[in-house]
mmCIF file of N, CA and C in Angstrom:
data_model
loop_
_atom_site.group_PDB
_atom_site.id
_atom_site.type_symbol
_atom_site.label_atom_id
_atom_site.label_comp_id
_atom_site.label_asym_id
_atom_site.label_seq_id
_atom_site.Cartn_x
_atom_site.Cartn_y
_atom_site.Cartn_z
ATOM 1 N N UNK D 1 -95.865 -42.020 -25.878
ATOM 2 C CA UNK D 1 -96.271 -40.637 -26.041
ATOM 3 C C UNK D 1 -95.084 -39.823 -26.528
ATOM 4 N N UNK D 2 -95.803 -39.072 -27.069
ATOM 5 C CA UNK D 2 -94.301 -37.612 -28.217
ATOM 6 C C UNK D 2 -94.116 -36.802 -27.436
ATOM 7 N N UNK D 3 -95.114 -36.115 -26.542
ATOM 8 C CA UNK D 3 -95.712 -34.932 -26.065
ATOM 9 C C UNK D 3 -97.047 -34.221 -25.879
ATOM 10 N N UNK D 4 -97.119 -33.051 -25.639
ATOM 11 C CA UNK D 4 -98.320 -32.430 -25.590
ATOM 12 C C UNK D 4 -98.347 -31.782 -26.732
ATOM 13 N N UNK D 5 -100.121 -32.231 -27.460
ATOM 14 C CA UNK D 5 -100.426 -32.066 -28.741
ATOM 15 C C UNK D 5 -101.128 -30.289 -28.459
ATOM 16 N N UNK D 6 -101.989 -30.655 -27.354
ATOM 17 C CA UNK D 6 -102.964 -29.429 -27.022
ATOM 18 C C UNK D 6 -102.892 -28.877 -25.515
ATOM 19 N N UNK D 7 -103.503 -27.856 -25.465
ATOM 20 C CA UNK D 7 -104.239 -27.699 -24.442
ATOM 21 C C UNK D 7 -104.893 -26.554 -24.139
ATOM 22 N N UNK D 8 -106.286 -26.748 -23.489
ATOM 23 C CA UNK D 8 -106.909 -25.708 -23.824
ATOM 24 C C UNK D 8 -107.191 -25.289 -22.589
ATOM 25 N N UNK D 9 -107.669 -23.815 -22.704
ATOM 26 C CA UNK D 9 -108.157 -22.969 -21.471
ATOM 27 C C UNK D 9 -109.690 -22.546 -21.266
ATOM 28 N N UNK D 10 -110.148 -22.904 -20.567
ATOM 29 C CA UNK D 10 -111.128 -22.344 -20.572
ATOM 30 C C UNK D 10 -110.837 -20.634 -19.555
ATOM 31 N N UNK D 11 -111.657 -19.708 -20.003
ATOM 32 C CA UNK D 11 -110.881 -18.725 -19.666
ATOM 33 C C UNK D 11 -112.398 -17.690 -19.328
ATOM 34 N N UNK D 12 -112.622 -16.839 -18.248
ATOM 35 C CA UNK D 12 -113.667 -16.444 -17.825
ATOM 36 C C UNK D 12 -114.097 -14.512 -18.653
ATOM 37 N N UNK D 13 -112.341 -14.159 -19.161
ATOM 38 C CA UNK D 13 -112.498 -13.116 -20.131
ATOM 39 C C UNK D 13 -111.490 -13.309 -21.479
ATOM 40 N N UNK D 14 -112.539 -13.887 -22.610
ATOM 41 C CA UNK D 14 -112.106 -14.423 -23.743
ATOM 42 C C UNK D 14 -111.179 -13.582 -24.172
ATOM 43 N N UNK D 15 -111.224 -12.340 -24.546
ATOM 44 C CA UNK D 15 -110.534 -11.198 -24.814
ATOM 45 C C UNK D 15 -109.037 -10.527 -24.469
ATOM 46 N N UNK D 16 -109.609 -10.843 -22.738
ATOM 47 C CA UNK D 16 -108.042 -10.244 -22.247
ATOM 48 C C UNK D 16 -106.941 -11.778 -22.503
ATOM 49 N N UNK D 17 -107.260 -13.021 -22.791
ATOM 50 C CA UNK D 17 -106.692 -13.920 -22.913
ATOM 51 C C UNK D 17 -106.290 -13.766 -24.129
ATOM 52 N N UNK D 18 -106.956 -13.942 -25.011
ATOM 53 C CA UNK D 18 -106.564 -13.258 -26.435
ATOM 54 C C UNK D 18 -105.937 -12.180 -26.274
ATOM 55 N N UNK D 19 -105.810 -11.377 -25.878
ATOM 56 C CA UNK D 19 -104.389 -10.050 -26.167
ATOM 57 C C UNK D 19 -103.401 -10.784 -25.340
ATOM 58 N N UNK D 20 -103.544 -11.411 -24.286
ATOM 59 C CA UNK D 20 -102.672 -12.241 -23.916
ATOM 60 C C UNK D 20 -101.650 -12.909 -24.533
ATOM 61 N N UNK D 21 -101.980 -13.988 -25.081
ATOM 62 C CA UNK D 21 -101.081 -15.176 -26.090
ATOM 63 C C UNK D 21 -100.796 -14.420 -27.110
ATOM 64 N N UNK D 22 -102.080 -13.713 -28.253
ATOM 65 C CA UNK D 22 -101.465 -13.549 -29.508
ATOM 66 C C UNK D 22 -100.906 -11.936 -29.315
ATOM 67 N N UNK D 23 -101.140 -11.168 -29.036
ATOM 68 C CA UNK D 23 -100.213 -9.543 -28.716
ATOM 69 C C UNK D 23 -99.666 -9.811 -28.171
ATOM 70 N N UNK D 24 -99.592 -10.268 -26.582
ATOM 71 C CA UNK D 24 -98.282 -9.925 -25.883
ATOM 72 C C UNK D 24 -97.190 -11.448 -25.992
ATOM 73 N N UNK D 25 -97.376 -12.525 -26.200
ATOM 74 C CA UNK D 25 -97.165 -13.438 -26.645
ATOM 75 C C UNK D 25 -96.143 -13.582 -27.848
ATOM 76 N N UNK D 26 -97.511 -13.226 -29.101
ATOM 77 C CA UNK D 26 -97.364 -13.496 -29.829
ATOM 78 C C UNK D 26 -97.490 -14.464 -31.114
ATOM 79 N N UNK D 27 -98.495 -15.314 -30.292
ATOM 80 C CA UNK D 27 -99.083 -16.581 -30.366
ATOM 81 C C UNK D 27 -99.207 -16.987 -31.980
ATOM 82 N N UNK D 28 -99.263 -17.333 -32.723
ATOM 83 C CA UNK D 28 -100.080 -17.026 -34.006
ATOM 84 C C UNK D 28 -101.630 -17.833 -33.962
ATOM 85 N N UNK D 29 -102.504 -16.841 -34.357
ATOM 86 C CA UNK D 29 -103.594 -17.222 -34.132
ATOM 87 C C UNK D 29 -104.233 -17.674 -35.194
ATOM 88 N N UNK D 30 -105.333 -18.985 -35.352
ATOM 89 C CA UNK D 30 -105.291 -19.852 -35.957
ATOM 90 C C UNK D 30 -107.301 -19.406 -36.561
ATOM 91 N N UNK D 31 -107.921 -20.238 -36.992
ATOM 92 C CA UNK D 31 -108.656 -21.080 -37.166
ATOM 93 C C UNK D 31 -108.893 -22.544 -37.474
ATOM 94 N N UNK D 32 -109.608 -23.215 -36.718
ATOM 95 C CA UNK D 32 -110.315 -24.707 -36.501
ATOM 96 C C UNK D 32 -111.335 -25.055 -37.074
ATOM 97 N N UNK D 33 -111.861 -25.557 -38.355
ATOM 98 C CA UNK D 33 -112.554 -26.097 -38.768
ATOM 99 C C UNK D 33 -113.987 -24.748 -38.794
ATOM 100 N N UNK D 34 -115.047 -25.567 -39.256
ATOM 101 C CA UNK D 34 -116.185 -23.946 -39.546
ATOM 102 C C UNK D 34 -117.227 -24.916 -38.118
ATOM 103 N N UNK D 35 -117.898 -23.693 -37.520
ATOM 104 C CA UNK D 35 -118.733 -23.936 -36.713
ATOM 105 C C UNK D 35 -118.315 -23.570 -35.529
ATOM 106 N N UNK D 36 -117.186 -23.107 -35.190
ATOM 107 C CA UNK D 36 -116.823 -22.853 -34.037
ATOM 108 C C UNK D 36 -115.981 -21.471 -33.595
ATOM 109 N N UNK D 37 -117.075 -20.788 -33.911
ATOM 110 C CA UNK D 37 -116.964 -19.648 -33.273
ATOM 111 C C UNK D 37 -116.419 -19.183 -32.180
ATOM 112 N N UNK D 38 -116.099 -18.327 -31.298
ATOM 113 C CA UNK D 38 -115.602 -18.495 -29.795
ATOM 114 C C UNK D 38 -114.826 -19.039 -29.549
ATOM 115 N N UNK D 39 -113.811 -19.446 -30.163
ATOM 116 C CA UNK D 39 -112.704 -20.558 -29.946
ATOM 117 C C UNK D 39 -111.996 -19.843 -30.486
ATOM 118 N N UNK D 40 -110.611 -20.071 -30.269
ATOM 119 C CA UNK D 40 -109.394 -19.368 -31.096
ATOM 120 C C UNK D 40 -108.147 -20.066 -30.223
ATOM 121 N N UNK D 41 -107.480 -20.393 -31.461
ATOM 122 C CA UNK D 41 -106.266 -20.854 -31.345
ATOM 123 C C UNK D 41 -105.373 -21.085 -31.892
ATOM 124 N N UNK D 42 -104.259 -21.327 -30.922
ATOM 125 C CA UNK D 42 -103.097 -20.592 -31.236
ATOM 126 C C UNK D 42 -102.201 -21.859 -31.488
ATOM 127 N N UNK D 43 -100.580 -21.879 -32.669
ATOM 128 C CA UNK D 43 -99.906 -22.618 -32.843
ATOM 129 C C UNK D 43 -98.869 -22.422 -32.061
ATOM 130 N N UNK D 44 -98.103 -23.812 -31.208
ATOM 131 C CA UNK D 44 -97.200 -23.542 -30.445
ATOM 132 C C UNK D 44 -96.461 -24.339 -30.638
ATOM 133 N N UNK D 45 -94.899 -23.747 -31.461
ATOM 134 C CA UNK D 45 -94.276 -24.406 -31.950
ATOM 135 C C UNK D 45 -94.255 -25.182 -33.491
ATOM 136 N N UNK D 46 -93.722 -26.560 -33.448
ATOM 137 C CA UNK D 46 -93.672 -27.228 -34.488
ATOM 138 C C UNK D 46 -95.045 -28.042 -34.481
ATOM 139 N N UNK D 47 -95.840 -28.568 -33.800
ATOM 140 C CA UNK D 47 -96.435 -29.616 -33.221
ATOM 141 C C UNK D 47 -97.149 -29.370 -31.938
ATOM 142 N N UNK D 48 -97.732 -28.257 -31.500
ATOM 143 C CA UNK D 48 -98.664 -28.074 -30.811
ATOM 144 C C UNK D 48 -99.718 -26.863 -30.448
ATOM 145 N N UNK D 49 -100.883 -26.869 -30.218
ATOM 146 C CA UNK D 49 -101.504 -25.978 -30.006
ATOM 147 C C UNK D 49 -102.261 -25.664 -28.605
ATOM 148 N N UNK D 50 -102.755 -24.258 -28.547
ATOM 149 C CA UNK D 50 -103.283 -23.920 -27.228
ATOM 150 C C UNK D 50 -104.847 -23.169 -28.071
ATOM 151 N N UNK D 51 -105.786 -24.039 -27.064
ATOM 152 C CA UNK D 51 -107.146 -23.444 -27.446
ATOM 153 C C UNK D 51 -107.454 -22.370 -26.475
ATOM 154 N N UNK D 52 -108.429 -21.463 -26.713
ATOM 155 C CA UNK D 52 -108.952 -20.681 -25.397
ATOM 156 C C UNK D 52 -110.650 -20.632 -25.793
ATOM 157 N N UNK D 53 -111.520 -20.777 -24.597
ATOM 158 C CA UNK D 53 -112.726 -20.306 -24.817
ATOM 159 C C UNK D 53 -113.126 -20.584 -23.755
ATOM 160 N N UNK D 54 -114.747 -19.947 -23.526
ATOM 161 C CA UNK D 54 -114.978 -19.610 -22.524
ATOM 162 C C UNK D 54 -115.633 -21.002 -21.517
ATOM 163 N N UNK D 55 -116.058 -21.111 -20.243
ATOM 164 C CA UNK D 55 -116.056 -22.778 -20.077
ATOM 165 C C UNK D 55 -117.616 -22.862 -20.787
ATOM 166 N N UNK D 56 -117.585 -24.352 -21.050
ATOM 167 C CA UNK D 56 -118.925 -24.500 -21.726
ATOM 168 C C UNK D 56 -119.088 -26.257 -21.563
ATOM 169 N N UNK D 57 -120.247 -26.774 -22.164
ATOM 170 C CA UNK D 57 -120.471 -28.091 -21.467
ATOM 171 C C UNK D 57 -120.614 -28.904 -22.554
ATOM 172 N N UNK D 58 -120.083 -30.076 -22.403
ATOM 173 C CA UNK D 58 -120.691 -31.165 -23.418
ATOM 174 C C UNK D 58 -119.077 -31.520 -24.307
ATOM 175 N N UNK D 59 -119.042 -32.679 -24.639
ATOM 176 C CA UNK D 59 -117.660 -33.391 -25.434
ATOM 177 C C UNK D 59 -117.294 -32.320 -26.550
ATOM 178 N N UNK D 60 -118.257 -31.923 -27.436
ATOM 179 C CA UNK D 60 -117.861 -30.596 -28.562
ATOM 180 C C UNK D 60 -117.656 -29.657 -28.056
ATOM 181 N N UNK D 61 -118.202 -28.956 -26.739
ATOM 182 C CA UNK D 61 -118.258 -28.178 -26.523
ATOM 183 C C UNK D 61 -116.991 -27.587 -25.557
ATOM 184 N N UNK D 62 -116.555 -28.547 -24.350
ATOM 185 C CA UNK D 62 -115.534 -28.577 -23.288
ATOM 186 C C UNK D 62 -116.243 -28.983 -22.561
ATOM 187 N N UNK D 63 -115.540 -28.972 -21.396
ATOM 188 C CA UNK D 63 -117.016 -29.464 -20.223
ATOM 189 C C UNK D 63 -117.241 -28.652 -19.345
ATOM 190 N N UNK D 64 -116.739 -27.316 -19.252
ATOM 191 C CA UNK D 64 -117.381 -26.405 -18.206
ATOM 192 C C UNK D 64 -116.645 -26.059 -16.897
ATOM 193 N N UNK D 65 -116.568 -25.220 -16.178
ATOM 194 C CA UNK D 65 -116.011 -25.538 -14.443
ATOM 195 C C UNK D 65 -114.530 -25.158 -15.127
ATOM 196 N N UNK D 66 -113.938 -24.950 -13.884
ATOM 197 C CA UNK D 66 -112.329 -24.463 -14.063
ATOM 198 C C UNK D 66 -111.584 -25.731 -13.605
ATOM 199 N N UNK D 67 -111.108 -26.066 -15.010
ATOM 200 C CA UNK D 67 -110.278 -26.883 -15.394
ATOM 201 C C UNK D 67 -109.554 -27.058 -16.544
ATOM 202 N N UNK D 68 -108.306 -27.544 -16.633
ATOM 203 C CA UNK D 68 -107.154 -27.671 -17.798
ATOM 204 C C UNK D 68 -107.444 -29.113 -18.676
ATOM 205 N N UNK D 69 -107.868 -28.574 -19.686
ATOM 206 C CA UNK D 69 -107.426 -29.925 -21.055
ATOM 207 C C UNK D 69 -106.445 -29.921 -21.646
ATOM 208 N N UNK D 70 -105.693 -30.825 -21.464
ATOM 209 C CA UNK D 70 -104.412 -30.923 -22.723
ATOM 210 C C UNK D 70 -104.328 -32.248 -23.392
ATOM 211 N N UNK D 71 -103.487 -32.809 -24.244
ATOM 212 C CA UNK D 71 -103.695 -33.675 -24.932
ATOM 213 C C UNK D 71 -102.409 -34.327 -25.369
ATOM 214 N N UNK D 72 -102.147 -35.305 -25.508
ATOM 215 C CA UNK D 72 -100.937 -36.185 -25.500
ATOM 216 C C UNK D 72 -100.987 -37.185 -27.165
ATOM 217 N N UNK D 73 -100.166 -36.923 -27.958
ATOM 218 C CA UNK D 73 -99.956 -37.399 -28.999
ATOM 219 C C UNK D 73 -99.639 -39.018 -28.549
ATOM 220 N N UNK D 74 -100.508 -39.953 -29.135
ATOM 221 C CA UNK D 74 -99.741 -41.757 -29.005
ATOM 222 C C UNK D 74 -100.254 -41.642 -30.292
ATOM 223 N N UNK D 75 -99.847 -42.964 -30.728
ATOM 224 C CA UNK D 75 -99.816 -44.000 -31.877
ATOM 225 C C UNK D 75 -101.281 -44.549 -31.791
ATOM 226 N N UNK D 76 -102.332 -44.482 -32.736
ATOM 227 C CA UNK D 76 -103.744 -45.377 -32.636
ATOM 228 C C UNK D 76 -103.350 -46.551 -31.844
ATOM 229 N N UNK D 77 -102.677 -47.517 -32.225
ATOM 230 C CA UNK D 77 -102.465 -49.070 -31.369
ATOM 231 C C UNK D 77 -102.716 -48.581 -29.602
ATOM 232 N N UNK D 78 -101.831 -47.415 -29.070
ATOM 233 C CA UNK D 78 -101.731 -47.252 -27.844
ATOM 234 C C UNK D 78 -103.251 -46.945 -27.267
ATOM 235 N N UNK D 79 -104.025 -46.544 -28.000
ATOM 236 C CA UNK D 79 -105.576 -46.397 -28.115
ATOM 237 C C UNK D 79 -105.969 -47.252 -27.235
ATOM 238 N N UNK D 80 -105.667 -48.279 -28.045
ATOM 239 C CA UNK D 80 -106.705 -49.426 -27.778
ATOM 240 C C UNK D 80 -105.813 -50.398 -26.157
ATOM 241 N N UNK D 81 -104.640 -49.865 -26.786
ATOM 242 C CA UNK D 81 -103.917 -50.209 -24.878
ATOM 243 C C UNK D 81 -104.225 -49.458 -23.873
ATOM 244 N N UNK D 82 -104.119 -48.387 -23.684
ATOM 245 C CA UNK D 82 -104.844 -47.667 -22.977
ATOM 246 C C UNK D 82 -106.377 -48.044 -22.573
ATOM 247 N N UNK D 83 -107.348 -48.535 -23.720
ATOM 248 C CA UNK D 83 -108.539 -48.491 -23.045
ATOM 249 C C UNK D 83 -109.069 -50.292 -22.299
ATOM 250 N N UNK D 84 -107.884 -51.011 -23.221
ATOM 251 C CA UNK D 84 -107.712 -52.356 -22.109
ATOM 252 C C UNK D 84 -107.271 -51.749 -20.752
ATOM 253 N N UNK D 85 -106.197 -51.103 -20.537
ATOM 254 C CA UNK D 85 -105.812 -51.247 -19.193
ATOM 255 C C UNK D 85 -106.619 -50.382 -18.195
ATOM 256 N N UNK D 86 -107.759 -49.394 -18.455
ATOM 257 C CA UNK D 86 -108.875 -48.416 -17.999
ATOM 258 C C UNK D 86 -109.471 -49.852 -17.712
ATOM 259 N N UNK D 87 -110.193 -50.801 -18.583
ATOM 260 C CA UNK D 87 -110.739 -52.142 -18.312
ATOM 261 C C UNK D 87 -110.656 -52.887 -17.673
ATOM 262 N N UNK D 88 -109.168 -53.198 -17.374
ATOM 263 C CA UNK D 88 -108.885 -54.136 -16.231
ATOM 264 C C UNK D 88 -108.369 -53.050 -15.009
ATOM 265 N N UNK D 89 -108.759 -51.820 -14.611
ATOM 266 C CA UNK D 89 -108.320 -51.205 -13.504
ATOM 267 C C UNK D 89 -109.146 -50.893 -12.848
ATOM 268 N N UNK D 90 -109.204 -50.825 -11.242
ATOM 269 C CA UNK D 90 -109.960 -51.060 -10.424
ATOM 270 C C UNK D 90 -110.471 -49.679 -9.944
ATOM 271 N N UNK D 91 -109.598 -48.513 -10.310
ATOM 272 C CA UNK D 91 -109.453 -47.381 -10.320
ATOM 273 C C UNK D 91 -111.021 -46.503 -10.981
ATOM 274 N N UNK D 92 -111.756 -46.504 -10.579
ATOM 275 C CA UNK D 92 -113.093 -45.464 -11.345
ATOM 276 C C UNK D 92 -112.411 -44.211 -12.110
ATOM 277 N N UNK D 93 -112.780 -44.347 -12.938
ATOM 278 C CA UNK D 93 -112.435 -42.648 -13.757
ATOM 279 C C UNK D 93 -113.137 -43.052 -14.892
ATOM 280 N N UNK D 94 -113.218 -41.610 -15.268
ATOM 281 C CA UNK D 94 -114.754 -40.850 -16.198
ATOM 282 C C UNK D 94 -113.515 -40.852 -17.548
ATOM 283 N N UNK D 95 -114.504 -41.446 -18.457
ATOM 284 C CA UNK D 95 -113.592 -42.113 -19.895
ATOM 285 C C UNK D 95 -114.837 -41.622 -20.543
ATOM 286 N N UNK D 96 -113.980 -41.003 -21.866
ATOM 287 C CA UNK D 96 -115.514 -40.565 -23.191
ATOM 288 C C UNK D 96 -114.365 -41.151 -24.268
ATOM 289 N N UNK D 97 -115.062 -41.792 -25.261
ATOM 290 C CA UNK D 97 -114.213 -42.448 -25.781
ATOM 291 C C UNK D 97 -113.759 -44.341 -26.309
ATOM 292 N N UNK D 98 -112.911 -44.542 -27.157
ATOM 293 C CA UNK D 98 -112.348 -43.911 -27.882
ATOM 294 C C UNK D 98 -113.767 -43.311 -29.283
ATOM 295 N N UNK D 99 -113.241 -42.043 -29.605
ATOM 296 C CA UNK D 99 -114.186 -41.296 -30.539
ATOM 297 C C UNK D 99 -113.491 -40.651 -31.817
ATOM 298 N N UNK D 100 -113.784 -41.235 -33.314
ATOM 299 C CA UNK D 100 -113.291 -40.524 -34.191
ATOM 300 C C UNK D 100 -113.022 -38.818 -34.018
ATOM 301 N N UNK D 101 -112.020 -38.286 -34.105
ATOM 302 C CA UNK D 101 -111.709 -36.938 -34.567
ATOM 303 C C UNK D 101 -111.048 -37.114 -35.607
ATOM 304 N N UNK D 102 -111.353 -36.556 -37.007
ATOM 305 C CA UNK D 102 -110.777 -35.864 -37.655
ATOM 306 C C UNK D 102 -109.792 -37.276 -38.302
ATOM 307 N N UNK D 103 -109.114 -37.525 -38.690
ATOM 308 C CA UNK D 103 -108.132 -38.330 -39.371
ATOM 309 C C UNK D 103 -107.773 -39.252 -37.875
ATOM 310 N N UNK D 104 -108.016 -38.880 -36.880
ATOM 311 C CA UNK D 104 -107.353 -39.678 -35.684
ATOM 312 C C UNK D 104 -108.250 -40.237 -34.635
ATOM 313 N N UNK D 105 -108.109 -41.012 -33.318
ATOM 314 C CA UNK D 105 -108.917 -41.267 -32.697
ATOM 315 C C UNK D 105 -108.885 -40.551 -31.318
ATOM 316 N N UNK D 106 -109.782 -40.596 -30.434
ATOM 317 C CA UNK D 106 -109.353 -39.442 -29.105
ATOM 318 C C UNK D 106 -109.824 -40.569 -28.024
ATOM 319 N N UNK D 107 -109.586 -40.257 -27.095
ATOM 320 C CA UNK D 107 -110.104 -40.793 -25.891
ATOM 321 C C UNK D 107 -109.798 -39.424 -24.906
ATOM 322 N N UNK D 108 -111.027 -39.099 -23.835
ATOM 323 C CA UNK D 108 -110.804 -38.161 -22.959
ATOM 324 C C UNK D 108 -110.939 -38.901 -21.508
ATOM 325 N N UNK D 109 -110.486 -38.668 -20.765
ATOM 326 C CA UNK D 109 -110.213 -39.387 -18.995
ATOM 327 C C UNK D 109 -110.415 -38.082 -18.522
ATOM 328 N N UNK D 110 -111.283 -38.109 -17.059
ATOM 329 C CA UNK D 110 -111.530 -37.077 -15.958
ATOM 330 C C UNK D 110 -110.446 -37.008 -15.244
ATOM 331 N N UNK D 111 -109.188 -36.934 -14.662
ATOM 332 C CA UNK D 111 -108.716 -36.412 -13.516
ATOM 333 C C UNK D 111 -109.100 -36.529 -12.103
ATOM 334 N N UNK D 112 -108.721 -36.810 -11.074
ATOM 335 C CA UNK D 112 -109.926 -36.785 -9.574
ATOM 336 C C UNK D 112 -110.035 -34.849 -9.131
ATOM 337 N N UNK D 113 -109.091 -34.009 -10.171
ATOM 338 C CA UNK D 113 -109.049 -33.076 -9.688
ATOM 339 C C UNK D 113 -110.229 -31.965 -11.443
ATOM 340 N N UNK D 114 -110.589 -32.964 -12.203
ATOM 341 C CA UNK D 114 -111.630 -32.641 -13.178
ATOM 342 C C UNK D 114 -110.724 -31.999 -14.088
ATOM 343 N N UNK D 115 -109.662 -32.015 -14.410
ATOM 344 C CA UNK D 115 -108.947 -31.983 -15.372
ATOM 345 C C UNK D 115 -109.083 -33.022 -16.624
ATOM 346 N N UNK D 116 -109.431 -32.422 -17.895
ATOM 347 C CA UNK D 116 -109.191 -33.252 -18.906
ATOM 348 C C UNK D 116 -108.118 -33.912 -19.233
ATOM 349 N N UNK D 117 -107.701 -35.143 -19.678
ATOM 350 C CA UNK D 117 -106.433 -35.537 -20.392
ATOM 351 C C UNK D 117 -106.933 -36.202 -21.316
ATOM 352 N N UNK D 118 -106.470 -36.105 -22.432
ATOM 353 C CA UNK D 118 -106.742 -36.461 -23.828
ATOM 354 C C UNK D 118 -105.663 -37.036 -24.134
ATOM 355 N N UNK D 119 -105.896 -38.159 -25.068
ATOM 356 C CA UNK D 119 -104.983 -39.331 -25.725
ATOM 357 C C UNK D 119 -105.605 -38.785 -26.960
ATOM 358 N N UNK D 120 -104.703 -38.679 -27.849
ATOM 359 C CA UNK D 120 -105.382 -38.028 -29.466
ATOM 360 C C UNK D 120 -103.895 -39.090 -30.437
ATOM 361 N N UNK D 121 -104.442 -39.890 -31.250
ATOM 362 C CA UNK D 121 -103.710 -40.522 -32.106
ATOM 363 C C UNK D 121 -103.548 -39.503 -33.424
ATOM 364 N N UNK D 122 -103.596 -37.966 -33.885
ATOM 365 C CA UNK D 122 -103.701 -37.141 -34.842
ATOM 366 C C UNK D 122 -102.246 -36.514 -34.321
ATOM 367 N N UNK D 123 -101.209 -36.466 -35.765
ATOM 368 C CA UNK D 123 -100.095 -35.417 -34.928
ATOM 369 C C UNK D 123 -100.372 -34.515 -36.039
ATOM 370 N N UNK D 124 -99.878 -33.340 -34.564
ATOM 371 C CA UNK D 124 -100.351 -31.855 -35.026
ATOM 372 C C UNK D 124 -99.676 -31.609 -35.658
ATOM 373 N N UNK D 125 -98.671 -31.723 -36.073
ATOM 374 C CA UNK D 125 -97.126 -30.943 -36.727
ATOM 375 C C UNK D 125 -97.751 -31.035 -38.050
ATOM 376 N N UNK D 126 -98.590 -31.937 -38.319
ATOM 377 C CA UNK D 126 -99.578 -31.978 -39.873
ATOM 378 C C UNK D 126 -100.533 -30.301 -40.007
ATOM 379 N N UNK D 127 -101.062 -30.368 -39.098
ATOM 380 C CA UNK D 127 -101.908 -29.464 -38.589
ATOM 381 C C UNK D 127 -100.960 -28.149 -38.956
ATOM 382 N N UNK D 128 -100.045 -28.171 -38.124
ATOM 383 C CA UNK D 128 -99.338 -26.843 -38.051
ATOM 384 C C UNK D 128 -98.651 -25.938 -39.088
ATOM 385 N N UNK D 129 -98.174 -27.554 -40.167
ATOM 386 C CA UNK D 129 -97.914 -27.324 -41.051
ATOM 387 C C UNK D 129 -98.724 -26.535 -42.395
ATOM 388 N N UNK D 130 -99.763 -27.529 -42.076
ATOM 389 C CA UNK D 130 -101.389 -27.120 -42.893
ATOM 390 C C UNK D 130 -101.294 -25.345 -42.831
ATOM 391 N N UNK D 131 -101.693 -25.091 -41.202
ATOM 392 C CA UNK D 131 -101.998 -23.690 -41.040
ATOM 393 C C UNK D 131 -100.857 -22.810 -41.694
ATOM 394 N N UNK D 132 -99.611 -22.866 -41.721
ATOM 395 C CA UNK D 132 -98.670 -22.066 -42.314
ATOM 396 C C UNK D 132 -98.724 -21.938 -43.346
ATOM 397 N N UNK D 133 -99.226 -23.237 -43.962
ATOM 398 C CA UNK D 133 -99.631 -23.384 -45.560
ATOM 399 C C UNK D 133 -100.483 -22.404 -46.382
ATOM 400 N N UNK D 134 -101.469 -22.154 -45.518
ATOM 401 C CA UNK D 134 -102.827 -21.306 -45.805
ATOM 402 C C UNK D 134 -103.910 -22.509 -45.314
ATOM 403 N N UNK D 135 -103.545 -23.844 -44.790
ATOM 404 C CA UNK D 135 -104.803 -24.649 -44.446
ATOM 405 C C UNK D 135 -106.114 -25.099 -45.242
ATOM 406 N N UNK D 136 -106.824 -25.628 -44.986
ATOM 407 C CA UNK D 136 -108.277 -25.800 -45.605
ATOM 408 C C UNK D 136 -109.018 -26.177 -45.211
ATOM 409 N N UNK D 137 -110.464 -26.262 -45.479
ATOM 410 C CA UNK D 137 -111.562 -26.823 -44.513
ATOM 411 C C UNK D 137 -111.189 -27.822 -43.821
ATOM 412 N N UNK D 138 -111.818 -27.542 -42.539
ATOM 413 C CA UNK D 138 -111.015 -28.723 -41.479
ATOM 414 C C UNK D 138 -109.872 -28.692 -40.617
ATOM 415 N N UNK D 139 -109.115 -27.746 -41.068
ATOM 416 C CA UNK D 139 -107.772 -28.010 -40.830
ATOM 417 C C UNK D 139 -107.474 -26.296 -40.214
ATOM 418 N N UNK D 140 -106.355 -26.473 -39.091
ATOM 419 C CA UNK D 140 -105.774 -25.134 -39.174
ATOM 420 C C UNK D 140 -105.315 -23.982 -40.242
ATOM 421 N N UNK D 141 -106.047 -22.788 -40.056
ATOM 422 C CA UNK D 141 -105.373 -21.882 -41.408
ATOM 423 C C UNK D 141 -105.524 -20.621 -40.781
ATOM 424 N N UNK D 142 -103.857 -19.418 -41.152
ATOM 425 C CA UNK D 142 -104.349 -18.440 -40.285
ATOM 426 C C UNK D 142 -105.502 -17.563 -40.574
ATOM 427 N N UNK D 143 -105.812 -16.719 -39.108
ATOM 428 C CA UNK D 143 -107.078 -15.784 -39.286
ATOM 429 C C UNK D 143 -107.121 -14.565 -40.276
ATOM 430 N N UNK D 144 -107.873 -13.805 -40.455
ATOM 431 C CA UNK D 144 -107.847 -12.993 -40.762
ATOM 432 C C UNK D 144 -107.725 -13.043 -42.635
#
């Protein structure tokens, strides 16, 4: 692992979170691909981002309930190590996955405390770069 690629908030007032990060912050605020409204997010750093929206249910969607997703940059190969060793572990936990995103692959794991952790083989610093660029469909580009 590099680091943390993401992580998102689910947040109960979309708004005051948003003046949050990007006004008082400073955040730079992004767009994500078309269809996803209610979402907004922000670039942090060289190589990572912070989502915010409100909780909601389902793998596209988040999954709802107050809890933290973040996401950990590996190498595709570690993918598939990771989901051998979920295989041979005796340990129960809630696995969605592995699932194409975007140029990369994801795998999401439950937490016993319902926290997301995400394995995402996509590095953002592409992403980040994109958005500074002006971006393009698909890809980070700023708002406005």
């Amino acid at each position: 692992m590099t680091g943390i690629s993401e992580l998102v908030l689910e947040v109960s007032d979309l708004d005051a979170a948003r003046r949050f990060y990007r006004d008082l912050l400073g955040f730079e605020e992004t767009l994500y691909g078309e269809g996803r409204e209610g979402r907004y997010w922000y670039l942090v750093g060289d190589s990572a981002r912070l989502g915010l929206w409100t909780p909601q249910v389902g793998l596209a969607g988040g999954r709802g309930g107050a809890h933290v997703h973040f996401a950990f940059h590996v190498a595709d190969g570690e993918i598939d190590a990771l989901m051998e060793r979920l295989g041979c572990s005796d340990t129960e936990v809630e696995v969605e996955g592995p699932i194409q995103l975007g140029p990369g692959r994801a795998v999401y794991l439950t937490d016993p405390d319902g926290n997301v952790v995400e394995f995402w083989s996509q590095d953002m610093s592409e992403y980040a770069a994109g958005a500074r660029a002006g971006g393009g469909p698909g890809t980070f580009r700023p708002r406005g």
